[in-house]
mmCIF file of N, CA and C in Angstrom:
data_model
loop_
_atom_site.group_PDB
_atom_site.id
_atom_site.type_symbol
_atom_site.label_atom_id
_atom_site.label_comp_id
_atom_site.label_asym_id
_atom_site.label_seq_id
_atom_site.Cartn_x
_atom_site.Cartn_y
_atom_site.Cartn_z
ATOM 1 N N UNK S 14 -79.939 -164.441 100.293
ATOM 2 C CA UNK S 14 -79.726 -163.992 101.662
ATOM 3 C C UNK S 14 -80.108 -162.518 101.759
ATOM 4 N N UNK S 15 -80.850 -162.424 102.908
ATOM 5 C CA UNK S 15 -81.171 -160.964 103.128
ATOM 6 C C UNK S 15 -79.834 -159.823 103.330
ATOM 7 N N UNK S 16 -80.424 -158.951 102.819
ATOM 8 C CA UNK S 16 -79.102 -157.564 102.954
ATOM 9 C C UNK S 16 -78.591 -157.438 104.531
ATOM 10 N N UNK S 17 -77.312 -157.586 105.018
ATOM 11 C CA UNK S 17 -77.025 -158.181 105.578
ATOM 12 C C UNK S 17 -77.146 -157.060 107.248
ATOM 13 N N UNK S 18 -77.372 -155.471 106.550
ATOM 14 C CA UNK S 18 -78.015 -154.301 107.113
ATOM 15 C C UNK S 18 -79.270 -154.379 107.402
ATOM 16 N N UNK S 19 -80.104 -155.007 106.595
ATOM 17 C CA UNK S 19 -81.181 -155.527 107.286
ATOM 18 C C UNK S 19 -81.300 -156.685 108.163
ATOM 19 N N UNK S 20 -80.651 -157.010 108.607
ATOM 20 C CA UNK S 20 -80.398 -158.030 109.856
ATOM 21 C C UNK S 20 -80.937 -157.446 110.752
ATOM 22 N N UNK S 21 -81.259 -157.822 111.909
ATOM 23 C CA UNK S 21 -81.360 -157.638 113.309
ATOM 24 C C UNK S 21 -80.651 -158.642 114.452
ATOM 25 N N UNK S 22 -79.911 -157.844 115.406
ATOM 26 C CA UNK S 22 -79.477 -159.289 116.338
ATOM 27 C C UNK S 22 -80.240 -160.040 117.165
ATOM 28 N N UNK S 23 -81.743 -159.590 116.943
ATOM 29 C CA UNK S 23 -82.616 -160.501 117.660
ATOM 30 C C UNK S 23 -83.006 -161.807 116.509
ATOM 31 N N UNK S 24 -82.544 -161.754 115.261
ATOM 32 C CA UNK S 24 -82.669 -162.854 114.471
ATOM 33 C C UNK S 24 -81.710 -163.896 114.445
ATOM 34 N N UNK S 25 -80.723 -163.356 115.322
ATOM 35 C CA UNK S 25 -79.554 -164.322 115.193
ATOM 36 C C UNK S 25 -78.749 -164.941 116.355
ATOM 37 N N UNK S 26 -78.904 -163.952 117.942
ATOM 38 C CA UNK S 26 -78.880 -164.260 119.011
ATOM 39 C C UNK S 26 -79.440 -165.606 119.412
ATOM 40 N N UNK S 27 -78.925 -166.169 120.879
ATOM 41 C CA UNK S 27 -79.270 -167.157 120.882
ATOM 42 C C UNK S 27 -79.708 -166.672 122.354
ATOM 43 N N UNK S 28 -81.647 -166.912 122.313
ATOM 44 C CA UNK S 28 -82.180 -166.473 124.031
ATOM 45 C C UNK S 28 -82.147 -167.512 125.052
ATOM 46 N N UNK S 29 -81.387 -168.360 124.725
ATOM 47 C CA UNK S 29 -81.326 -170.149 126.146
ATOM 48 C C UNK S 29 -80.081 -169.224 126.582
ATOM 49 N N UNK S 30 -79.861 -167.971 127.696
ATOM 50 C CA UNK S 30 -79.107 -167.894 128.420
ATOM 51 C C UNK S 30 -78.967 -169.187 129.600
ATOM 52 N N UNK S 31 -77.220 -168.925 129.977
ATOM 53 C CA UNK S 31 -76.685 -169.619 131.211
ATOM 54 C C UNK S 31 -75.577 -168.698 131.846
ATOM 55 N N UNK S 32 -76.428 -168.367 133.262
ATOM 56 C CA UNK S 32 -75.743 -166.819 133.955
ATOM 57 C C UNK S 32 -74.771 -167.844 135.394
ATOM 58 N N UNK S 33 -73.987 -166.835 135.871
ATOM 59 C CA UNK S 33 -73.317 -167.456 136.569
ATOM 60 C C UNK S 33 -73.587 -165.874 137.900
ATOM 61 N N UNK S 34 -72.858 -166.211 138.860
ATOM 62 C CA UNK S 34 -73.192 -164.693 139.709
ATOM 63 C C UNK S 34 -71.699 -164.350 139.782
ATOM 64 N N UNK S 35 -71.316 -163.460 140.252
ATOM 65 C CA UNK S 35 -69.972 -162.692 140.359
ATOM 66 C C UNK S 35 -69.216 -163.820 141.675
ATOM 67 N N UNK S 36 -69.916 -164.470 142.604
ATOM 68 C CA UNK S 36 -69.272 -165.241 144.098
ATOM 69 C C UNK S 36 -69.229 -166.799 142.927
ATOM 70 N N UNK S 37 -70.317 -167.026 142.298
ATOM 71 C CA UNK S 37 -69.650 -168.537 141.740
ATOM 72 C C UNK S 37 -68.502 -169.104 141.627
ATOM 73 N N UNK S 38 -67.972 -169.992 142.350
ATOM 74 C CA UNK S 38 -66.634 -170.708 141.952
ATOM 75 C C UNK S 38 -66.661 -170.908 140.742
ATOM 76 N N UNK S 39 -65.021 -170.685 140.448
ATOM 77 C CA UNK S 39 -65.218 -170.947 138.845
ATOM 78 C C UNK S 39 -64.935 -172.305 138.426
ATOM 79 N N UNK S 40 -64.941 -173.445 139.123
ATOM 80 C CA UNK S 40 -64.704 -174.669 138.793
ATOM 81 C C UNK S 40 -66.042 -174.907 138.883
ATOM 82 N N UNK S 41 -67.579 -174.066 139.358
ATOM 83 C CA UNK S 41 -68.779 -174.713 139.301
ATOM 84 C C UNK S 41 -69.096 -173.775 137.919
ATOM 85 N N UNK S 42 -68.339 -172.759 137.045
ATOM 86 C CA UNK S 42 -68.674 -172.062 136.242
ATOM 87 C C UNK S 42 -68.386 -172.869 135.117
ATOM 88 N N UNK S 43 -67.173 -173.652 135.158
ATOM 89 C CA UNK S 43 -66.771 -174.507 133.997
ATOM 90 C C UNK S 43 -67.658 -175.445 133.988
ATOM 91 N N UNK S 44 -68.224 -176.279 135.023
ATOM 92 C CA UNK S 44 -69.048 -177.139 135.002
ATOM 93 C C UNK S 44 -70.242 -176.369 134.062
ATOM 94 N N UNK S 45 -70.835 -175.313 134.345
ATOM 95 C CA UNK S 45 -71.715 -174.978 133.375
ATOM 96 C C UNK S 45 -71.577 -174.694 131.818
ATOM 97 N N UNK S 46 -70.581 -174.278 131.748
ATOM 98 C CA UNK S 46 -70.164 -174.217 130.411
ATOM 99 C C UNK S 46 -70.030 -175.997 129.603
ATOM 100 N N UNK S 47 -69.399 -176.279 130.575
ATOM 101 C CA UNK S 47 -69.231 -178.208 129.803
ATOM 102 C C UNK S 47 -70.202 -179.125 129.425
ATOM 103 N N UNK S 48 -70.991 -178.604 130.906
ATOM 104 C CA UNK S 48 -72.587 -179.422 130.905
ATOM 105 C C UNK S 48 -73.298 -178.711 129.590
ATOM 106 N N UNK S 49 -73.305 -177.697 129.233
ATOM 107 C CA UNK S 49 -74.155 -176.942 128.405
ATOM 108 C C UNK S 49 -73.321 -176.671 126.878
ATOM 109 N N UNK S 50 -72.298 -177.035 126.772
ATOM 110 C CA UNK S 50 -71.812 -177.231 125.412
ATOM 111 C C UNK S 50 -71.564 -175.870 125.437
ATOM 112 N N UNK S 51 -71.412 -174.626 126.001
ATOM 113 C CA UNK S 51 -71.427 -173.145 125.312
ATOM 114 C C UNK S 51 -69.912 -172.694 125.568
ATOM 115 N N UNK S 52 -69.688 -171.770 125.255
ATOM 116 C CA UNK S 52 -68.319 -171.205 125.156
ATOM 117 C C UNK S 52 -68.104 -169.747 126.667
ATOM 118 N N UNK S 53 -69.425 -169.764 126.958
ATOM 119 C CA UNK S 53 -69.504 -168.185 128.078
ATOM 120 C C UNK S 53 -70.820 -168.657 129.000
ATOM 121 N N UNK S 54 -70.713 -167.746 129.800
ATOM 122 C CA UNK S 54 -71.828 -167.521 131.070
ATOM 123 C C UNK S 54 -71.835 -165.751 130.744
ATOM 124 N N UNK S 55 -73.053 -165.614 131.078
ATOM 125 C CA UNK S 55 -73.374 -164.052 131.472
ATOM 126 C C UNK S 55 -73.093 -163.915 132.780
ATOM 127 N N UNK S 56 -72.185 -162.815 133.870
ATOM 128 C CA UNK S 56 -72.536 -162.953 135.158
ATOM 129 C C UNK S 56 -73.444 -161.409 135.313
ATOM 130 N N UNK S 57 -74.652 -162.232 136.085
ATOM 131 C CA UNK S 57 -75.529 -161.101 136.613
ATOM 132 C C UNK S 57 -75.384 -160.984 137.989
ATOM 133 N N UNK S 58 -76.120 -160.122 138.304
ATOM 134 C CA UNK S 58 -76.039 -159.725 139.834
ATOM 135 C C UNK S 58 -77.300 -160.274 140.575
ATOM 136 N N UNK S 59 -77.686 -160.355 142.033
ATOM 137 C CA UNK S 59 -78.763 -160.678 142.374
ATOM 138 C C UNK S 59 -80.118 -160.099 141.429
ATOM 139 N N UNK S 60 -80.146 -158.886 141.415
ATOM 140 C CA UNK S 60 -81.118 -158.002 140.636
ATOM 141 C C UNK S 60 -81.590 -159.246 139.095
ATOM 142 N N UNK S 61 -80.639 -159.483 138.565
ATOM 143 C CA UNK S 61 -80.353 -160.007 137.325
ATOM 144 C C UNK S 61 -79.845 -159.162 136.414
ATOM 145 N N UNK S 62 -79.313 -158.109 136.523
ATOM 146 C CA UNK S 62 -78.569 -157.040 135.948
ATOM 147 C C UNK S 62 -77.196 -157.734 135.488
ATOM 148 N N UNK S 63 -77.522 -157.533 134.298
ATOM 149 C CA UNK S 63 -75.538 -157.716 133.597
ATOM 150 C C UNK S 63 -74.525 -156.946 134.492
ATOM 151 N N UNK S 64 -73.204 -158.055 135.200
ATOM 152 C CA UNK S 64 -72.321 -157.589 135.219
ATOM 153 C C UNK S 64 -71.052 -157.729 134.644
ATOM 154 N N UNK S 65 -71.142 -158.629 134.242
ATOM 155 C CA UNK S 65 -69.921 -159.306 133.501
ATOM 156 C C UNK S 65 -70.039 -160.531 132.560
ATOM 157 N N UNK S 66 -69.245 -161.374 131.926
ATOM 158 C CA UNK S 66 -68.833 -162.003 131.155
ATOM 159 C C UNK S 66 -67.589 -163.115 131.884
ATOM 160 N N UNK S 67 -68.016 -164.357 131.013
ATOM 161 C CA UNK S 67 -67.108 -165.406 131.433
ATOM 162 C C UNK S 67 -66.693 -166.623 130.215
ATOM 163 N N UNK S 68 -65.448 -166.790 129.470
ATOM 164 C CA UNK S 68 -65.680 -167.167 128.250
ATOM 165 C C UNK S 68 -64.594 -168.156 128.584
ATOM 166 N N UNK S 69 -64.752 -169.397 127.720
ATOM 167 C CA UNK S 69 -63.579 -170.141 128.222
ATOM 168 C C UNK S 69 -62.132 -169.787 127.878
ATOM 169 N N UNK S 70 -62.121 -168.578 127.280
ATOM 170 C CA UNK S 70 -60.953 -168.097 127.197
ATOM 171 C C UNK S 70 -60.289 -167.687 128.118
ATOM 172 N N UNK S 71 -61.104 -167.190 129.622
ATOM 173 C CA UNK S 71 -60.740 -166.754 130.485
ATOM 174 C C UNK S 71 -60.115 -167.843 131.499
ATOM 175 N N UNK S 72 -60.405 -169.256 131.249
ATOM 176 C CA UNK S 72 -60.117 -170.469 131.971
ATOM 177 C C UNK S 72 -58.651 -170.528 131.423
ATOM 178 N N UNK S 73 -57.959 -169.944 130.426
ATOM 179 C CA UNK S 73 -56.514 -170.213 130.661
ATOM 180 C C UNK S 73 -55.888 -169.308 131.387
ATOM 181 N N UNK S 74 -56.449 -168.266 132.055
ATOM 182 C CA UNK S 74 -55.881 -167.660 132.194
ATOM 183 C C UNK S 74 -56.008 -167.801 134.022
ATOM 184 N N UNK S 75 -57.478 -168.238 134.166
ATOM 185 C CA UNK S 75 -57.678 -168.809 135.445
ATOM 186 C C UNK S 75 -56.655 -170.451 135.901
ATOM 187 N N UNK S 76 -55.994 -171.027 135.054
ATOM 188 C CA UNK S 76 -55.185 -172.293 134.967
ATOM 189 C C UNK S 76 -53.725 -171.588 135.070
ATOM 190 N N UNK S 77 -53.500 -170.862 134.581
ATOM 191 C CA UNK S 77 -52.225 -170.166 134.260
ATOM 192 C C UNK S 77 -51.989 -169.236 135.300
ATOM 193 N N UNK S 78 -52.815 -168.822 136.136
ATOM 194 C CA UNK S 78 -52.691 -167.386 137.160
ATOM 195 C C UNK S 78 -52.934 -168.148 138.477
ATOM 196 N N UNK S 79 -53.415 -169.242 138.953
ATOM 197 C CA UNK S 79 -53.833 -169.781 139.863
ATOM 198 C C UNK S 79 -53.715 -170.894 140.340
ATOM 199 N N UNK S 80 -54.386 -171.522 141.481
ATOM 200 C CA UNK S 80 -54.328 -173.438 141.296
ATOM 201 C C UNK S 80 -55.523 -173.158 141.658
ATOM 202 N N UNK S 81 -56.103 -173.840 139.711
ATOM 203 C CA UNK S 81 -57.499 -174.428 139.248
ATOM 204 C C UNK S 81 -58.183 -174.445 140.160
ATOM 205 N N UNK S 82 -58.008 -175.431 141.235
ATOM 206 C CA UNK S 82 -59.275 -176.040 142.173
ATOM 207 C C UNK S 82 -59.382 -174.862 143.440
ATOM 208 N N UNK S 83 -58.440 -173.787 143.316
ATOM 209 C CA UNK S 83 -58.811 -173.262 144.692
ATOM 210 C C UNK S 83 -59.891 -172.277 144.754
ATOM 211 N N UNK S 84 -60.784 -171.610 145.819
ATOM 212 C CA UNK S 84 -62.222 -171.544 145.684
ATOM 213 C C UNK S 84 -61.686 -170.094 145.057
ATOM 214 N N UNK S 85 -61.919 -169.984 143.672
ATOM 215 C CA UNK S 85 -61.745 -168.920 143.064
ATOM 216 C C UNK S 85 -62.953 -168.446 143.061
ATOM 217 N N UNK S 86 -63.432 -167.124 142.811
ATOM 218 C CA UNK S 86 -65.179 -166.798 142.279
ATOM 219 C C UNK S 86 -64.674 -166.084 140.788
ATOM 220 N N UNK S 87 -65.525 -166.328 140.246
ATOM 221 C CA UNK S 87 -65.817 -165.896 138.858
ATOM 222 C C UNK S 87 -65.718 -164.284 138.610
ATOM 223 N N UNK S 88 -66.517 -163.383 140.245
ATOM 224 C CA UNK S 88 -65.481 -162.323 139.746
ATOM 225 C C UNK S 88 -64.247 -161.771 139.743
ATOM 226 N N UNK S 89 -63.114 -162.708 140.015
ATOM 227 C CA UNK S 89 -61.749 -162.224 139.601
ATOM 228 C C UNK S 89 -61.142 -161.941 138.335
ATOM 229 N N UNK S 90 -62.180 -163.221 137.320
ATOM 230 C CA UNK S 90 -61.019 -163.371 135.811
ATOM 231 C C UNK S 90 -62.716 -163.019 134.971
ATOM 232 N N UNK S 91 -63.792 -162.495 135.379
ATOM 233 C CA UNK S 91 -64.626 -162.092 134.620
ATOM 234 C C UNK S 91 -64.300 -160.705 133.793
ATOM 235 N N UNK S 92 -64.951 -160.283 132.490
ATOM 236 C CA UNK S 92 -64.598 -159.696 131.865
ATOM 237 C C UNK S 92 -66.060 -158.394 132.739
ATOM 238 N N UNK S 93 -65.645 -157.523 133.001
ATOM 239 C CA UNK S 93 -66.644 -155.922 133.644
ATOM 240 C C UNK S 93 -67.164 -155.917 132.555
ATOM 241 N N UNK S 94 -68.323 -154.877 132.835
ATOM 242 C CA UNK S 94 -68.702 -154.154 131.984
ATOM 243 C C UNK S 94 -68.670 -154.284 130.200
ATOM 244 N N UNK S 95 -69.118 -155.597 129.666
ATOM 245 C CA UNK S 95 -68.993 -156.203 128.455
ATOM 246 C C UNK S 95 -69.188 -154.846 127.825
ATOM 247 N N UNK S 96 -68.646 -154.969 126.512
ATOM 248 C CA UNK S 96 -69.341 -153.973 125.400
ATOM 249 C C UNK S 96 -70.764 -155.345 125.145
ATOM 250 N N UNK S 97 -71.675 -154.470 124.657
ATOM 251 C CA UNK S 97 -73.325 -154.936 124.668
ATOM 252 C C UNK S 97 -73.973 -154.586 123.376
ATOM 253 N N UNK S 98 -75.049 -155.582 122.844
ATOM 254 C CA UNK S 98 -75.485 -155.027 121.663
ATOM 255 C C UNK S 98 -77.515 -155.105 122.170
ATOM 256 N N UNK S 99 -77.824 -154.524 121.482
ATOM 257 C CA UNK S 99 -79.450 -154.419 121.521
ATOM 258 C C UNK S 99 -80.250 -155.338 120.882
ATOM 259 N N UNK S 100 -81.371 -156.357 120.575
ATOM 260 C CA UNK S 100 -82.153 -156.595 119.737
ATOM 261 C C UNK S 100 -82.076 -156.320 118.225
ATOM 262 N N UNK S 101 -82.152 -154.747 118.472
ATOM 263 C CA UNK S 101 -82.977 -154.372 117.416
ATOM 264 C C UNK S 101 -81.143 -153.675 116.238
ATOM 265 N N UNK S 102 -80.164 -153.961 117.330
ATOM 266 C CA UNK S 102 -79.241 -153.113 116.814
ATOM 267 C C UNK S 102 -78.815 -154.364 115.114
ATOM 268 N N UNK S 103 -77.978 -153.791 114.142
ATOM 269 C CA UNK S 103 -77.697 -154.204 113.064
ATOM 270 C C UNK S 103 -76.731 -155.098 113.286
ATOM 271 N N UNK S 104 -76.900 -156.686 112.303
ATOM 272 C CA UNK S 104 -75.664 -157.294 112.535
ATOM 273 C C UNK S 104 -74.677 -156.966 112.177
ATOM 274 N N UNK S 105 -74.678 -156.044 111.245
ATOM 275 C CA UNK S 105 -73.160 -155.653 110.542
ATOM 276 C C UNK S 105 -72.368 -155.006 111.463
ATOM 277 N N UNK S 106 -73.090 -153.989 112.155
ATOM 278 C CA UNK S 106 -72.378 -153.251 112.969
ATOM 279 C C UNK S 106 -72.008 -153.958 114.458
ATOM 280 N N UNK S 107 -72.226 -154.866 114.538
ATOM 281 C CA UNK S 107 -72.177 -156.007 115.999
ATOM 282 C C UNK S 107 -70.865 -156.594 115.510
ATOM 283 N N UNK S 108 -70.654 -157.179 114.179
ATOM 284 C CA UNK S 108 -69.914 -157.764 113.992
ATOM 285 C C UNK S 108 -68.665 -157.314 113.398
ATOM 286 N N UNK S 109 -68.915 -156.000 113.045
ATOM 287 C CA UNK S 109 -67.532 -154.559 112.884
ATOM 288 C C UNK S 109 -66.902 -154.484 114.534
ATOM 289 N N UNK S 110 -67.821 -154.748 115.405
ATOM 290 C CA UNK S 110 -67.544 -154.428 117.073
ATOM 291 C C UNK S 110 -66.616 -155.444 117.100
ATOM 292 N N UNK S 111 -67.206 -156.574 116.833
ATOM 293 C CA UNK S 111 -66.695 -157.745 117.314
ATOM 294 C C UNK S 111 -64.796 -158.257 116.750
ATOM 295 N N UNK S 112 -64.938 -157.574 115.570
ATOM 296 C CA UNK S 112 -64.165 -158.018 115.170
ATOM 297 C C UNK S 112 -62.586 -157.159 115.174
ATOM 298 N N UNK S 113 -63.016 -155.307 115.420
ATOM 299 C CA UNK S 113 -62.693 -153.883 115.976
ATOM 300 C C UNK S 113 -61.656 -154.943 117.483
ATOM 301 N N UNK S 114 -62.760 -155.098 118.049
ATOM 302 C CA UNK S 114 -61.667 -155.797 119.779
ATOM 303 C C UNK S 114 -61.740 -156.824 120.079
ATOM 304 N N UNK S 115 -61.627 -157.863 118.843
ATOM 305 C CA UNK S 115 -61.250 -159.281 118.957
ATOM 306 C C UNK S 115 -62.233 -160.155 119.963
ATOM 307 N N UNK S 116 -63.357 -159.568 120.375
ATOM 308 C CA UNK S 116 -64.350 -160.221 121.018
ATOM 309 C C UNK S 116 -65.483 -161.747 119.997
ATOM 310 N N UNK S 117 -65.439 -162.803 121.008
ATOM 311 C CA UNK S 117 -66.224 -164.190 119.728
ATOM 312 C C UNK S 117 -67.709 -163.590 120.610
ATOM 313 N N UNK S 118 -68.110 -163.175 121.653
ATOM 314 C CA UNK S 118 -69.011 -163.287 122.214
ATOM 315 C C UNK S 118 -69.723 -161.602 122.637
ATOM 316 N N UNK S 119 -71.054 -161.322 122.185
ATOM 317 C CA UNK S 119 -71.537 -159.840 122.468
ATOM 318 C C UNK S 119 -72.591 -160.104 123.102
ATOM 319 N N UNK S 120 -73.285 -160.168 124.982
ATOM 320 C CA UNK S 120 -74.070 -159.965 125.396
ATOM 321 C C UNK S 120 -75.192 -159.257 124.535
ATOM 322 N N UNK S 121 -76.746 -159.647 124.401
ATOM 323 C CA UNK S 121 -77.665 -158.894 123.922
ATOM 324 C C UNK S 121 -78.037 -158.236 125.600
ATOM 325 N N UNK S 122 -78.564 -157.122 125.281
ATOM 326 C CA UNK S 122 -79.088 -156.745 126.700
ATOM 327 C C UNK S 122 -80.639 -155.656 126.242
ATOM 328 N N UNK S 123 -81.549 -155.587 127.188
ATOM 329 C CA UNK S 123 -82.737 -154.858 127.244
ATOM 330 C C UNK S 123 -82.804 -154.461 128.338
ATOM 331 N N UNK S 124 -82.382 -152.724 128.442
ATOM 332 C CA UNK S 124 -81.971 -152.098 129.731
ATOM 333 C C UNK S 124 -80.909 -152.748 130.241
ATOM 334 N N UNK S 125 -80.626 -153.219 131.590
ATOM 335 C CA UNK S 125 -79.739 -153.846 132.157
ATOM 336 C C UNK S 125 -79.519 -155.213 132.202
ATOM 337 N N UNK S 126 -80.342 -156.013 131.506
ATOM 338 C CA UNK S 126 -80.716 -157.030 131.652
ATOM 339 C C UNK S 126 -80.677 -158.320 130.198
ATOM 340 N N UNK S 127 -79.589 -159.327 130.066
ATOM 341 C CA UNK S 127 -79.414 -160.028 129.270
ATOM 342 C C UNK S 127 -81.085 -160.581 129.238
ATOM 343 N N UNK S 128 -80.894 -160.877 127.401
ATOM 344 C CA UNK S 128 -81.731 -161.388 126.686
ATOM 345 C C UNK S 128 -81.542 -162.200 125.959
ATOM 346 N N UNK S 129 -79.941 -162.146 125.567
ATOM 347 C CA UNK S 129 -79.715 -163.436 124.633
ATOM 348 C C UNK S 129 -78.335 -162.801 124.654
ATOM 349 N N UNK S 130 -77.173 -163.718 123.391
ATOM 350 C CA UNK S 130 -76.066 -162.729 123.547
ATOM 351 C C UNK S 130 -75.776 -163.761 121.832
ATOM 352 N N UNK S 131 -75.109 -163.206 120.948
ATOM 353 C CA UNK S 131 -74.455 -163.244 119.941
ATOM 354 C C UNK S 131 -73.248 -163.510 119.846
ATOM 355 N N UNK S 132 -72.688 -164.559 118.843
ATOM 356 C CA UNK S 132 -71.337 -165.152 119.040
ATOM 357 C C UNK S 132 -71.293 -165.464 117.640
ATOM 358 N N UNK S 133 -69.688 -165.746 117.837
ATOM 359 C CA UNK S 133 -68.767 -166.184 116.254
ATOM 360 C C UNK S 133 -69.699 -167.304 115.747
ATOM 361 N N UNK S 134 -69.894 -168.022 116.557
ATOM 362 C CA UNK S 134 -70.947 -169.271 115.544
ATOM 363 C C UNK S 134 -72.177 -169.279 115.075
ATOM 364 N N UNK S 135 -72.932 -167.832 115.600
ATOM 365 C CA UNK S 135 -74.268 -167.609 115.245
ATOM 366 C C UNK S 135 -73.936 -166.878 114.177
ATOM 367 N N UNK S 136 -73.059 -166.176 113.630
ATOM 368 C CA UNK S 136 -72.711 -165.654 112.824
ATOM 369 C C UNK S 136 -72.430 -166.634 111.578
ATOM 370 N N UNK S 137 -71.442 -167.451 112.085
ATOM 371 C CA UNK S 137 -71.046 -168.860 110.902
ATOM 372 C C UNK S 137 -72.040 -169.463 110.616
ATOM 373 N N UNK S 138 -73.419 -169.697 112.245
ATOM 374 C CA UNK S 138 -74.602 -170.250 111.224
ATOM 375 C C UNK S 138 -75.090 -169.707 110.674
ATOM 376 N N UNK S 139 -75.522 -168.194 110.472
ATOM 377 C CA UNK S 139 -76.102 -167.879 109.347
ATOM 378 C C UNK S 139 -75.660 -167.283 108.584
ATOM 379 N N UNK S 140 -74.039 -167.099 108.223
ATOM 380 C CA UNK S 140 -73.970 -167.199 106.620
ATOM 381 C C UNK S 140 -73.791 -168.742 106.200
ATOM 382 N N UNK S 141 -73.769 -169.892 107.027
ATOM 383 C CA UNK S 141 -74.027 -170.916 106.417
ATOM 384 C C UNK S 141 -75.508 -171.685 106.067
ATOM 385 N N UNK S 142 -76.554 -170.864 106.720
ATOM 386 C CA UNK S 142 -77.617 -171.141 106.348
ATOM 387 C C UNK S 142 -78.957 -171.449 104.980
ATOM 388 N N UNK S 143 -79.047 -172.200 104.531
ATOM 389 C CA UNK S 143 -79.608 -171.508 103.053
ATOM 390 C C UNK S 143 -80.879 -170.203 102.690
ATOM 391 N N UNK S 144 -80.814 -169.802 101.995
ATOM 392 C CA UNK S 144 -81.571 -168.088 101.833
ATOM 393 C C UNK S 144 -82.753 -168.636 102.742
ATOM 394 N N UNK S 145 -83.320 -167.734 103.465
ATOM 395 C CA UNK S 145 -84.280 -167.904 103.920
ATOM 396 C C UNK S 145 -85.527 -166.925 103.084
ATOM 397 N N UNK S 146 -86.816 -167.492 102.269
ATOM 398 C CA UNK S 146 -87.555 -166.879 101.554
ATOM 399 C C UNK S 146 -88.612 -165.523 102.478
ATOM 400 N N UNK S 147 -88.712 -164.593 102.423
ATOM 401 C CA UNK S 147 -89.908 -163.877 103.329
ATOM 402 C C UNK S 147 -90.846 -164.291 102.841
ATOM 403 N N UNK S 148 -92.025 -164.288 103.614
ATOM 404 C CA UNK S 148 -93.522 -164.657 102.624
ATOM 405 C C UNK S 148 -93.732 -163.936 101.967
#
């Protein structure tokens, strides 16, 4: 396995984003998350500018604070202003972040704008991966 400083989070990110907008109901936000097997939505803005975060962690709290079905939007229980990692930034240090404020999920962003985002399981897949050889 490569030195784990030589990582990049563009090797390990996953770029099939699924964005939600800040007005989305969040019972059409869960639908995206369910339909799509993922654990978060990015919410962008019209622009497509990152504004927030939506993880199903936040659905207990949207179940627990509310009644489920009423037309909630996604920006009430969205997380602002994510902490964000770069492409090119190191996995070690993404995953010192991650683990520093208990976050499973780190938006990638280029300028304002999601590109992919990094999570606890992209991480589990590749230290479960076998060595990958360079040419």
């Amino acid at each position: 396995m490569d030195d784990i400083d030589d990582v990049f989070v563009a090797r390990l990110m996953t770029s099939e984003l699924h964005t939600v907008t800040p007005d989305t109901l969040v019972e059409d936000a869960a639908a995206v998350l369910l339909d799509n097997d993922i654990s978060s939505a990015l919410v962008v803005d019209d622009d497509g500018a990152l504004v927030g975060i939506l993880t199903t962690t936040d659905f207990v709290d949207i179940v627990a604070k509310s009644q489920p079905k009423a037309e909630t939007t996604v920006e009430r229980y969205m997380t602002r202003d994510p902490i964000t990692a770069g492409a090119q930034d190191s996995v070690s240090a993404v995953a010192a972040t991650m683990v520093e404020h208990g976050f499973h999920h780190v938006p990638v962003i280029d300028g304002d704008e999601p590109i992919g985002i990094i999570t606890t399981s992209d991480f589990a897949a590749y230290v479960s991966s076998p060595e990958t050889v360079s040419p």
